[in-house]
Amino acid sequence: AQSVTQLGSHVSVSEGALVLLRCNYSSSVPPYLFWYVQYPNQGLQLLLKYTSAATLVKGINGFEAEFKKSETSFHLTKPSAHMSDASEYFCAVSVLGSGGSYIPTFGRGTSLIVHP
Amino acid sequence: DTEVTQTPKHLVMGMTNKKSLKCEQHMGHRAMYWYKQKAKKPPELMFVYSYEKLSINESVPSRFSPECPNSSLLNLHLHALQPEDSALYLCASSLGGAAHGYTFGSGTRLTVV
């Protein structure tokens, strides 16, 4: 079954530092992968998605992710953290459900903390 | 219109009340989802509708009753809830394919007293 694993429940960086949030996937077929951000008491906002068109995917707010098949990874990065990036981040994979619909299945989430 | 709209944003209800959550989208999406999210946890799937038909029910208690009156609207009827049902309830929609991504509403914060 397809799934994703997020390594690290919390990541702490200084403002201006590199952001790296890790996500590894488990899939026997090419996966469709997503990164979402969730601000407090909000829904999930799509940052970017991998659909096999390109291995380096650029998203909103300066985030990007690289699909590495050899490492089964889809890590999220941003060159320079802003205070406004502090939030909860979820990696997700599309899984075919029993009813024939595709379902986003989430990792446990990583809380990004940005220090001034 | 590229949004999923959920109402109300906040709801407090007693254990004997009946209430409904509403979700609306006008993007032509054919798959709609209800998720439940507890604090500091990922969303948990409850129901999936595909082309207005219930396609997945993740063994959700019968006190939660979904309804899809048309392709743009999804309701979640609540009755006799328990305090542990307090959570953020998220609605999402999708074109239905694996690669399209999923658009989420901002959620309804439900508190059961």
Coordinates of N, CA and C in Angstrom, one line a residue, chain B residues 1 18 38 48 57 77 89 99-101:
Chain B
D1 N -14.0 30.6 -9.5 CA -14.1 30.3 -8.1 C -13.2 29.1 -7.9
K18 N -29.0 18.3 17.3 CA -28.8 17.9 15.9 C -28.3 19.2 15.2
K38 N -7.9 16.0 14.7 CA -7.6 16.4 16.1 C -6.3 17.2 16.1
V48 N -16.0 9.6 1.5 CA -15.7 10.1 0.2 C -17.0 9.9 -0.7
N57 N -16.9 4.9 3.2 CA -17.3 5.2 4.6 C -16.2 4.5 5.5
H77 N -24.4 15.7 8.7 CA -25.4 15.8 9.7 C -24.9 15.1 11.0
Y89 N -13.3 19.8 11.5 CA -13.9 19.0 10.4 C -13.6 19.7 9.1
A99 N -3.6 12.7 -9.8 CA -2.6 13.7 -9.9 C -3.1 15.1 -9.7
H100 N -4.4 15.3 -9.6 CA -5.0 16.6 -9.6 C -4.8 17.4 -8.4
G101 N -4.6 16.8 -7.3 CA -4.5 17.5 -6.0 C -5.9 17.7 -5.4

